[in-house]
XYZ file of C-alpha atoms in Angstrom:
675
model
C -5.869 50.109 -0.810
C -3.207 48.193 -1.805
C -4.268 45.995 -4.858
C -3.511 42.763 -3.342
C -5.832 43.502 -0.420
C -8.461 44.901 -3.013
C -8.130 41.592 -4.704
C -8.933 39.883 -1.445
C -11.630 42.033 -0.055
C -13.534 42.728 -3.353
C -16.185 45.265 -3.884
C -18.016 46.877 -1.075
C -21.840 46.336 -1.659
C -24.533 48.354 0.104
C -26.011 45.989 1.807
C -22.807 44.979 3.600
C -23.426 48.535 6.095
C -27.031 47.541 6.668
C -26.557 45.927 9.939
C -29.128 44.586 12.139
C -28.127 44.570 16.054
C -31.580 43.011 17.486
C -34.616 40.594 16.192
C -37.645 39.770 18.078
C -36.661 36.068 18.551
C -39.002 33.159 17.981
C -42.692 33.167 18.585
C -44.711 31.000 21.089
C -43.447 29.998 24.862
C -41.262 26.999 25.905
C -42.984 24.399 27.458
C -41.746 24.655 30.797
C -43.064 23.416 34.165
C -42.428 24.474 37.664
C -40.807 21.061 38.137
C -38.469 21.601 35.174
C -37.204 24.607 36.313
C -36.724 23.535 39.723
C -34.813 20.433 38.989
C -33.659 20.382 35.347
C -30.118 21.052 34.737
C -29.455 24.604 32.924
C -28.106 23.037 30.154
C -31.155 21.127 29.317
C -33.278 24.160 29.430
C -30.976 26.555 27.664
C -30.857 23.763 24.880
C -34.645 24.363 24.287
C -33.646 28.195 23.796
C -31.446 27.234 20.957
C -33.542 24.492 19.453
C -36.152 27.429 18.659
C -33.572 29.633 18.038
C -32.569 27.177 15.226
C -36.279 27.237 14.159
C -37.602 24.238 15.700
C -41.482 24.957 17.054
C -41.822 25.297 20.649
C -44.830 22.821 20.592
C -42.764 20.156 19.442
C -39.956 20.461 22.186
C -40.876 17.072 24.257
C -40.428 14.361 21.547
C -37.697 11.898 22.072
C -34.251 13.611 20.797
C -32.456 11.217 18.184
C -28.849 11.887 17.182
C -27.858 11.538 13.556
C -24.010 11.230 13.469
C -22.916 11.042 9.820
C -19.608 10.923 7.808
C -20.689 13.603 5.450
C -18.091 15.296 3.241
C -17.912 17.944 0.866
C -20.757 20.556 0.130
C -23.321 19.466 -2.500
C -25.755 21.749 -4.349
C -29.484 21.053 -4.098
C -29.137 19.983 -7.793
C -26.461 17.088 -6.686
C -23.628 19.276 -8.207
C -20.586 20.023 -6.110
C -19.804 23.253 -4.392
C -16.966 21.792 -2.575
C -15.759 17.992 -3.297
C -15.738 15.553 -0.723
C -12.569 13.323 -0.168
C -14.747 10.483 -1.670
C -18.002 9.372 -3.263
C -18.760 7.120 -0.035
C -19.357 10.025 1.939
C -20.683 12.577 -0.931
C -24.302 11.731 -0.706
C -24.557 10.400 3.026
C -26.203 14.120 3.674
C -29.379 12.420 1.826
C -29.317 9.355 3.982
C -29.272 11.599 7.258
C -32.145 13.742 5.763
C -34.339 10.820 4.917
C -33.897 9.694 8.769
C -34.314 13.394 9.837
C -37.883 13.539 7.882
C -38.786 10.122 9.373
C -37.901 10.929 13.112
C -39.550 14.337 12.936
C -43.024 12.800 11.469
C -42.580 10.305 14.049
C -42.959 13.520 16.730
C -39.355 13.077 17.770
C -36.326 15.729 17.374
C -33.726 14.911 14.997
C -30.159 16.191 15.739
C -27.077 15.829 13.140
C -23.555 16.163 14.045
C -20.678 15.137 11.486
C -17.357 13.726 11.387
C -16.078 13.143 8.020
C -13.527 10.462 6.986
C -10.323 9.999 4.616
C -10.310 8.162 1.554
C -7.582 5.120 1.430
C -7.798 5.127 -2.449
C -6.805 8.941 -2.228
C -4.038 8.242 -0.115
C -2.701 5.159 -1.656
C 0.988 5.924 -1.908
C 1.167 8.942 -0.457
C 2.020 10.179 3.242
C -1.809 10.901 3.729
C -1.580 6.891 4.139
C 0.420 7.481 7.417
C -2.835 8.891 8.786
C -5.612 6.081 7.711
C -5.354 3.327 10.407
C -4.773 6.029 13.149
C -7.776 8.164 12.150
C -9.990 5.364 13.107
C -9.400 5.277 16.910
C -9.263 8.852 16.974
C -12.620 9.391 14.679
C -14.430 6.898 17.306
C -13.152 9.462 20.374
C -14.525 12.218 18.688
C -17.869 10.588 17.825
C -18.432 9.326 20.940
C -17.263 12.636 22.319
C -19.932 14.441 20.137
C -22.584 11.684 21.174
C -22.126 12.586 25.114
C -22.263 16.154 24.228
C -25.730 16.000 23.522
C -27.076 14.842 26.975
C -30.473 14.542 26.055
C -30.332 12.245 22.981
C -32.088 9.055 23.676
C -30.952 7.086 20.737
C -27.952 7.531 17.899
C -27.920 6.836 13.992
C -24.295 6.130 13.051
C -24.579 7.010 9.052
C -21.103 5.766 7.265
C -19.817 4.131 4.525
C -16.054 3.824 4.040
C -12.913 1.779 4.765
C -12.195 3.746 7.972
C -15.564 6.175 8.750
C -17.439 2.942 9.183
C -15.346 0.897 11.312
C -15.176 4.064 13.450
C -18.641 4.601 13.702
C -19.165 0.913 14.807
C -16.350 1.476 17.528
C -17.957 4.768 18.782
C -21.536 3.116 18.821
C -20.199 -0.216 20.546
C -18.601 1.946 23.223
C -21.707 3.547 23.887
C -23.361 0.322 25.430
C -26.272 1.818 27.609
C -27.526 4.167 24.175
C -30.104 2.411 21.792
C -28.385 2.789 18.447
C -28.325 1.808 14.780
C -25.897 1.811 12.072
C -26.916 3.182 8.716
C -24.598 1.862 5.907
C -23.890 4.248 2.928
C -24.311 1.716 0.074
C -22.159 1.334 -3.027
C -21.530 3.238 -5.998
C -22.506 1.559 -9.424
C -19.949 0.136 -12.000
C -19.608 1.585 -15.467
C -21.557 0.157 -17.971
C -18.365 -0.314 -20.136
C -14.955 0.301 -18.480
C -13.232 -1.049 -15.181
C -14.245 -1.024 -11.441
C -12.549 1.200 -8.520
C -9.933 -1.069 -7.360
C -8.635 -2.138 -11.107
C -8.224 1.442 -12.101
C -6.034 2.105 -9.488
C -3.571 0.087 -11.542
C -3.447 1.973 -14.568
C -0.004 3.691 -13.555
C 1.625 0.201 -13.174
C 0.176 -1.091 -16.431
C 0.996 1.724 -18.442
C 4.613 1.713 -17.204
C 4.788 -1.743 -18.292
C 3.349 -1.464 -21.668
C 0.418 -3.025 -21.369
C -2.081 -0.171 -21.218
C -2.141 3.020 -23.620
C -2.368 6.419 -22.108
C -5.634 7.104 -24.060
C -7.397 3.749 -22.752
C -5.915 4.787 -18.967
C -7.545 8.361 -19.601
C -11.147 6.976 -20.871
C -11.216 4.319 -18.114
C -10.467 6.476 -15.357
C -12.785 9.124 -16.384
C -15.831 6.249 -16.067
C -14.672 4.531 -13.248
C -16.761 5.771 -10.490
C -19.999 5.577 -12.537
C -22.307 7.154 -10.079
C -21.433 10.007 -7.333
C -22.027 8.327 -3.934
C -21.467 4.999 -2.567
C -18.609 3.085 -1.475
C -16.401 1.036 -3.987
C -18.013 -1.504 -6.318
C -15.860 -4.420 -5.048
C -15.802 -6.133 -1.793
C -13.179 -4.501 0.027
C -13.102 -2.941 3.157
C -15.810 -0.557 2.899
C -18.208 -3.146 1.486
C -17.095 -5.545 3.989
C -17.523 -3.198 6.925
C -21.046 -2.943 5.783
C -21.688 -6.560 5.591
C -19.970 -6.944 9.313
C -22.501 -4.068 10.733
C -25.583 -6.143 9.333
C -24.007 -9.265 10.357
C -23.623 -8.101 13.919
C -27.294 -7.053 13.773
C -26.115 -3.030 14.277
C -28.290 -2.180 11.299
C -31.969 -3.294 9.847
C -32.273 -6.185 7.655
C -30.747 -6.064 4.069
C -29.154 -2.836 4.499
C -25.425 -3.355 3.483
C -24.650 -2.986 0.049
C -27.582 -0.880 -1.150
C -26.937 1.076 -4.932
C -26.514 4.646 -3.441
C -28.893 7.577 -4.115
C -31.575 5.281 -5.368
C -35.078 4.820 -3.656
C -34.325 1.579 -1.863
C -31.087 3.153 -0.214
C -33.129 6.383 1.275
C -35.931 3.750 2.342
C -33.385 2.175 4.416
C -32.335 5.269 6.077
C -36.026 5.846 6.921
C -36.154 2.137 8.172
C -33.509 2.725 10.728
C -34.725 5.918 11.741
C -37.927 3.864 12.730
C -35.876 1.254 14.071
C -33.755 3.767 16.475
C -37.022 5.064 17.893
C -38.362 1.444 18.541
C -35.145 0.625 20.422
C -35.552 3.728 22.597
C -39.611 3.128 23.458
C -38.688 -0.488 24.478
C -35.461 0.236 26.351
C -33.139 -1.974 24.249
C -29.626 -0.741 23.915
C -26.384 -1.508 21.996
C -25.415 -3.419 24.937
C -28.296 -5.680 24.177
C -27.248 -5.772 20.474
C -23.651 -6.467 20.892
C -22.583 -9.721 22.513
C -20.145 -12.879 22.239
C -22.770 -14.293 20.030
C -22.996 -11.262 17.709
C -19.362 -10.732 17.222
C -19.160 -14.672 16.233
C -22.070 -14.187 13.905
C -20.122 -11.227 11.986
C -16.790 -13.077 11.740
C -18.755 -16.229 10.199
C -20.441 -13.975 7.595
C -17.086 -12.292 7.262
C -15.521 -16.028 6.105
C -18.670 -16.451 3.972
C -18.263 -13.509 1.819
C -14.726 -13.644 1.457
C -14.256 -10.403 3.233
C -11.145 -7.683 3.835
C -8.368 -8.892 6.166
C -8.675 -5.119 7.326
C -11.541 -6.637 9.304
C -9.423 -8.617 11.232
C -8.019 -5.227 12.878
C -11.647 -3.595 13.213
C -13.857 -6.626 14.596
C -11.205 -7.241 17.475
C -11.648 -3.560 17.963
C -15.134 -3.190 18.217
C -15.462 -6.227 20.502
C -13.065 -4.456 22.778
C -14.980 -1.414 22.672
C -18.262 -2.975 23.767
C -16.538 -5.216 26.659
C -16.740 -8.335 24.821
C -14.274 -11.414 24.534
C -11.669 -10.252 21.727
C -11.120 -12.947 19.158
C -7.610 -13.957 18.062
C -5.778 -15.757 15.620
C -6.807 -19.031 16.960
C -10.442 -18.105 16.586
C -10.313 -16.751 13.204
C -8.959 -19.803 11.925
C -11.440 -22.005 13.515
C -14.575 -19.839 12.108
C -12.834 -19.867 8.561
C -12.394 -23.900 8.941
C -16.055 -24.223 9.407
C -17.451 -21.737 7.218
C -17.282 -21.859 3.424
C -17.066 -19.150 1.072
C -20.341 -18.453 -0.622
C -20.439 -15.083 -2.235
C -18.742 -14.637 -5.582
C -17.966 -10.692 -6.034
C -15.086 -8.012 -7.217
C -12.255 -8.762 -6.576
C -12.022 -12.379 -6.199
C -14.834 -13.892 -7.868
C -14.607 -16.526 -9.260
C -17.418 -14.331 -11.431
C -16.287 -10.612 -11.129
C -19.850 -9.528 -10.071
C -19.905 -5.784 -8.458
C -21.471 -5.439 -4.820
C -24.849 -4.199 -6.068
C -25.593 -7.849 -7.588
C -24.660 -9.290 -4.093
C -27.096 -6.891 -2.664
C -29.853 -7.898 -5.218
C -29.124 -11.384 -4.851
C -30.328 -10.890 -1.149
C -27.024 -10.002 0.621
C -26.217 -10.584 4.461
C -29.709 -12.063 4.957
C -29.508 -14.574 2.002
C -25.951 -15.697 2.977
C -27.256 -16.139 6.516
C -30.027 -18.405 5.203
C -27.169 -21.045 4.312
C -25.181 -20.414 7.413
C -28.258 -20.889 9.266
C -28.723 -24.474 7.450
C -25.146 -25.050 8.358
C -25.551 -24.476 12.176
C -23.059 -21.705 12.353
C -24.823 -19.147 13.420
C -26.639 -17.967 16.642
C -30.227 -17.049 16.018
C -30.611 -15.968 19.623
C -28.574 -12.726 18.912
C -30.716 -9.684 18.833
C -30.673 -7.512 15.902
C -31.751 -3.176 15.262
C -35.427 -4.714 14.129
C -35.827 -5.410 17.666
C -36.253 -8.930 16.461
C -33.688 -11.869 17.392
C -31.954 -13.061 13.877
C -33.620 -16.280 13.713
C -36.850 -14.304 13.555
C -35.475 -11.776 10.982
C -34.085 -14.921 8.963
C -37.604 -16.590 9.027
C -39.218 -13.040 7.799
C -36.556 -12.837 4.915
C -37.024 -16.305 3.452
C -40.380 -15.858 2.177
C -40.377 -12.206 2.160
C -41.657 -10.301 -1.073
C -38.540 -8.112 -0.754
C -36.396 -11.128 -1.276
C -38.624 -12.719 -4.234
C -38.629 -9.552 -6.263
C -35.050 -8.587 -5.517
C -33.857 -11.761 -6.773
C -36.449 -11.895 -9.937
C -35.193 -8.133 -10.872
C -31.509 -9.551 -10.856
C -32.193 -12.761 -13.028
C -34.688 -10.494 -15.329
C -32.770 -6.867 -15.725
C -29.213 -8.258 -15.387
C -29.750 -11.850 -16.842
C -27.935 -13.002 -13.474
C -28.743 -16.137 -11.642
C -28.957 -15.119 -8.207
C -27.470 -18.046 -6.889
C -24.184 -17.738 -9.038
C -23.399 -14.850 -6.947
C -24.704 -16.233 -3.805
C -23.757 -19.706 -3.638
C -25.332 -22.718 -1.682
C -22.215 -24.623 0.272
C -22.736 -27.810 -2.522
C -22.604 -25.182 -5.277
C -19.416 -23.358 -3.850
C -17.509 -26.529 -3.754
C -18.348 -27.461 -7.074
C -17.227 -24.144 -8.268
C -13.851 -24.266 -6.176
C -14.679 -21.596 -3.843
C -11.897 -22.159 -0.753
C -11.910 -20.573 2.369
C -11.149 -16.721 3.350
C -8.057 -16.146 5.170
C -4.932 -18.229 6.329
C -2.600 -17.215 9.223
C 0.944 -18.222 8.304
C 3.819 -18.310 11.168
C 7.324 -19.247 11.011
C 10.573 -17.887 11.366
C 9.711 -14.621 9.803
C 6.525 -14.248 11.476
C 6.826 -15.702 14.940
C 3.416 -13.748 15.927
C 1.528 -14.689 13.058
C 0.255 -12.820 9.675
C -2.501 -12.968 7.561
C -2.972 -13.939 3.762
C -6.430 -13.811 2.008
C -5.795 -17.237 0.904
C -9.152 -17.305 -1.367
C -7.462 -14.665 -3.383
C -4.713 -16.744 -5.022
C -4.778 -17.470 -8.417
C -6.083 -21.136 -8.942
C -3.295 -21.390 -11.359
C -0.512 -21.143 -8.925
C -1.957 -23.834 -6.832
C -1.087 -27.367 -6.710
C -3.830 -30.268 -7.099
C -3.929 -30.121 -3.402
C -4.896 -26.666 -2.921
C -1.366 -25.575 -1.795
C 0.727 -22.697 -2.730
C 4.371 -23.217 -2.861
C 6.944 -20.352 -3.407
C 10.926 -20.881 -2.854
C 12.810 -17.629 -3.936
C 15.418 -15.183 -3.217
C 13.786 -11.903 -1.763
C 14.161 -8.362 -2.744
C 14.000 -6.242 0.345
C 12.505 -2.703 0.467
C 12.223 -0.262 3.211
C 9.945 2.215 1.604
C 6.672 1.458 -0.374
C 8.041 4.300 -2.951
C 11.260 2.181 -3.803
C 8.855 -1.244 -4.160
C 6.565 0.428 -6.667
C 9.307 2.075 -8.700
C 10.896 -1.400 -9.005
C 7.594 -2.673 -10.425
C 7.133 -0.307 -12.894
C 10.657 -0.164 -14.011
C 11.571 -3.916 -14.157
C 13.241 -4.682 -11.015
C 10.426 -7.035 -10.412
C 9.946 -10.021 -12.712
C 8.229 -13.327 -12.134
C 9.271 -15.667 -9.428
C 10.505 -13.117 -7.202
C 9.483 -12.726 -3.397
C 9.116 -9.112 -2.279
C 9.759 -8.213 1.254
C 8.377 -4.603 2.197
C 9.827 -3.845 6.103
C 9.401 -1.441 8.660
C 6.009 -0.182 7.082
C 3.951 -1.134 10.224
C 2.843 0.752 13.107
C 5.638 2.423 13.985
C 7.129 2.817 10.838
C 4.101 4.336 8.869
C 1.145 3.970 10.886
C 0.734 0.479 9.323
C 0.279 1.846 5.728
C -2.156 -0.077 3.012
C 0.057 -1.240 0.536
C -2.714 -1.436 -2.502
C -0.575 0.364 -4.745
C 1.812 -2.823 -4.695
C -0.985 -5.397 -4.561
C -3.240 -4.085 -7.241
C -0.254 -3.869 -9.938
C 0.800 -7.171 -9.262
C -2.633 -8.412 -9.652
C -3.134 -6.792 -12.931
C 0.060 -7.275 -14.673
C 0.647 -10.538 -16.659
C 3.546 -11.641 -14.527
C 2.109 -10.635 -11.039
C 0.625 -13.996 -10.426
C 4.353 -15.297 -9.987
C 5.490 -12.739 -7.560
C 4.913 -13.088 -3.797
C 4.674 -10.199 -1.292
C 5.515 -10.474 2.544
C 5.103 -6.862 4.748
C 4.656 -5.677 8.238
C 2.035 -3.277 6.739
C -1.632 -4.388 5.606
C -3.446 -4.658 2.716
C -6.334 -2.936 1.208
C -9.649 -5.034 0.806
C -9.653 -5.550 -2.725
C -5.987 -7.103 -2.772
C -5.268 -10.332 -4.057
C -2.689 -12.834 -5.009
C 0.294 -14.046 -2.736
C 0.489 -11.191 -0.269
C 1.062 -12.106 3.104
C 0.804 -8.985 5.652
C 0.339 -8.042 9.310
C 3.964 -9.996 10.063
C 4.400 -9.638 13.543
C 6.430 -8.537 15.473
C 6.897 -5.814 13.324
C 10.654 -5.173 11.700
C 10.747 -2.010 14.006
C 9.445 -4.095 16.954
C 12.503 -6.365 16.693
C 10.814 -8.649 14.113
C 13.144 -11.000 12.133
C 11.382 -9.670 9.151
C 13.605 -6.670 9.572
C 16.626 -8.722 9.608
C 16.158 -10.027 5.850
C 18.489 -9.109 3.223
C 18.531 -9.016 -0.370
C 19.418 -12.723 -1.928
C 18.031 -14.192 1.207
C 15.782 -17.361 0.501
C 12.450 -17.485 1.738
C 9.925 -20.374 1.868
C 6.547 -19.757 1.461
C 3.541 -22.269 1.833
C 0.048 -21.791 2.304
C -2.364 -24.701 2.302
C -5.768 -23.020 1.305
C -7.840 -25.867 1.977
C -6.597 -26.775 5.588
C -6.344 -23.021 6.357
C -2.192 -23.838 7.806
C 0.762 -21.550 6.136
C 4.272 -20.708 7.056
C 7.064 -18.008 5.926
C 10.391 -18.861 6.814
C 13.822 -17.728 5.971
C 15.829 -20.611 4.705
C 19.432 -19.442 4.169
C 21.565 -17.082 2.022
C 23.823 -19.488 0.119
C 23.595 -21.988 -2.609
C 21.077 -23.723 -2.609
C 18.197 -23.161 -0.206
C 18.810 -24.401 3.546
C 16.598 -25.376 6.328
C 14.324 -23.181 8.647
C 16.770 -23.796 11.541
C 19.508 -22.539 9.537
C 17.696 -19.610 8.718
C 16.643 -18.958 12.094
C 20.085 -18.768 13.366
C 21.119 -16.482 10.554
C 18.516 -14.147 11.449
C 19.365 -14.353 15.279
C 23.053 -13.468 14.347
C 22.009 -10.541 12.290
C 21.654 -6.767 13.029
C 18.453 -4.936 11.827
C 18.460 -3.985 7.873
C 20.388 -0.870 7.676
C 18.085 0.877 5.960
C 15.404 0.127 8.440
C 14.069 3.153 10.123
C 10.535 4.756 10.904
C 9.660 6.904 7.688
C 11.118 10.831 8.077
C 7.893 12.359 7.380
C 5.724 9.996 10.049
C 3.383 12.662 11.806
C 3.931 12.895 15.544
C 0.084 12.172 15.833
C 0.816 8.954 14.306
C 3.868 8.049 16.491
C 1.581 8.600 19.774
C -1.102 6.457 18.100
C 1.520 3.610 17.270
C 2.871 3.842 20.872
C -0.802 3.713 22.801
C -1.870 0.874 20.625
C 1.671 -1.125 21.036
C 0.894 -0.691 24.911
C -2.768 -1.914 24.424
C -1.447 -5.478 22.275
C -0.828 -4.282 19.290
C -2.017 -5.170 16.021
C -3.387 -8.815 17.124
C -5.619 -6.935 19.602
C -6.993 -4.452 16.647
C -4.983 -1.565 17.038
C -6.809 -0.658 19.766
C -6.484 1.914 22.922
C -6.837 -0.379 25.846
C -7.040 2.239 28.268
C -6.362 0.193 31.613
C -3.170 -1.197 29.909
C -1.935 2.099 29.036
C -2.571 3.422 32.296
C -0.751 0.851 33.876
C 2.315 0.991 31.761
C 2.454 4.964 32.519
C 2.033 4.305 35.946
C 4.852 1.679 36.289
C 6.998 4.238 34.211
C 6.336 7.089 36.747
C 7.370 4.600 39.537
C 10.516 3.409 37.950
C 11.363 7.064 37.337
C 10.572 8.075 41.026
C 12.736 4.892 41.891
C 15.527 6.101 39.563
C 15.546 9.786 41.142
C 15.241 12.594 38.712
C 14.176 12.873 35.020
C 14.789 10.844 31.872
C 18.449 11.759 30.332
C 16.252 12.100 27.100
C 14.188 15.321 28.659
C 15.164 18.249 27.163
C 16.009 21.112 29.978
C 13.304 23.905 30.428
C 14.341 27.091 29.134
C 12.883 30.372 30.158
C 11.391 30.979 26.381
C 9.358 27.853 26.546
C 7.144 29.413 28.994
C 4.036 31.311 27.870
C 1.859 32.897 30.111
């Protein structure tokens, strides 16, 4: 045998050749009846054969079948050590939640099934071509999840167990589209911060800080080792992962006080068992996701998002969930209205003012505690039904006087020495502490369709006495994130600069997330004096003067794609009135007017470096085309099937009228055919 083959095949053991060719099969009998044999689909009957083949007892085959669908990644040994790593901590311990739920389902006489659709890590893919698949993954995963749900025709309810930036939004989209099925979301929780060290957001800036002489090699190596202090759960800050959990609960898709539970701990696995009981109860009562997800629950989620100061990525996900559920899709005007009427109440990483980790928000009362304050302000619809089977008002009545609330908040106070009311503020305390509303939607000649800034994340030091951020400066234009981060690391960016990263929207990169840039600016000493505008998007942990989602994107003809180095850009963001603008105001000396800038942009060709990334996968190009035909980023980057079909039909009619095939179609060659 060739040595290379010997190395692959290894030594042959005697037991390899002792191959059984038949087996007695499970004992017992299927609980069949003449009616079942005459009327049931063959798939239902064969399903029972497979169930007992996997070890389920035949006398327990007639319970309700409940599907547990999770985003588990990696292979975890029984002692918790890794046999094979997952992509991220967020899905590493999901299997423990699924096991706890399964045990509860089986104990109730029902039959648990489990399926898996794992998810990527936006932190791991930052600054890499892996980011080109991040946002497109959400839609595709939701499709696969729904296919798996439908492929178990006998399921009577579904539990969606997920945690992080794309896995949880995908799961919410999947369940939202199953309107006639009972369903509950089980959030995967959060990891703990290190006792001494940096959180998982700040730690992603060690390269930029080292390059600028603000961190030693030894410190970077030491801090980086401890940042993920426990092996499971989403990051310790209120980024996209944490915000998605909060939004799931605010929509009524979870049991009460589920979001942001510490992964791996008893309260976390108890939440999985509670969720299993809730799903079975919904199925028994005939209540479905269509009953839970309503226009009222979407509005409640938007209000809670504003109160938490959540990630701007949820401006892509909440509209998509609404669309999947067949509900009214919120637009920028709706978001602005909510953020004007709802104060930010939560002090949490990354925005503070005190950098509390997410586990403290959970102990301070989490979503139901925030909703108590919002109820008093009259901004919630308490008639919305929740996964508990109770209306929101009844849930909040329970929470206000519950032992759970009392003991959780007391534990935070006594164990951590933290006043719960300094984590989740009252509206009056929030005003006194200077907490500002969450998001603003600047428009102007660079963003005629709009843009987004988490205005509450602006450093107070860069605001004037009226809470207004103003920055007029010359722009430095980048067409790749690689060039932009290189400029930050090598002295190409300094205080007072405005950076424009263009061509990184859906058509260019799949709308990559540019946290590599925003995190570097946040944690560099001069970063607060630098502004960034882009048609890409930002991580939920991003802070500072970072304006993203600029529309139209550069590659769709957006005027941001006609900027040049040295152009004057005027940025204004009013963090109190939630108004803003980004304008090109000339290219000479001194700055001119927005009208002059508009005329210059209109006369220009696109930036010569503007192009889709050469490494953009075909899968993402297809996603970009489909979401563009469906309304683009301001509709949530969804697949609107009716609009897509109409667009295709119109194109086919035009082609038929023209008579022939498009000139771009390559000729069919004989060698292209395969039998």
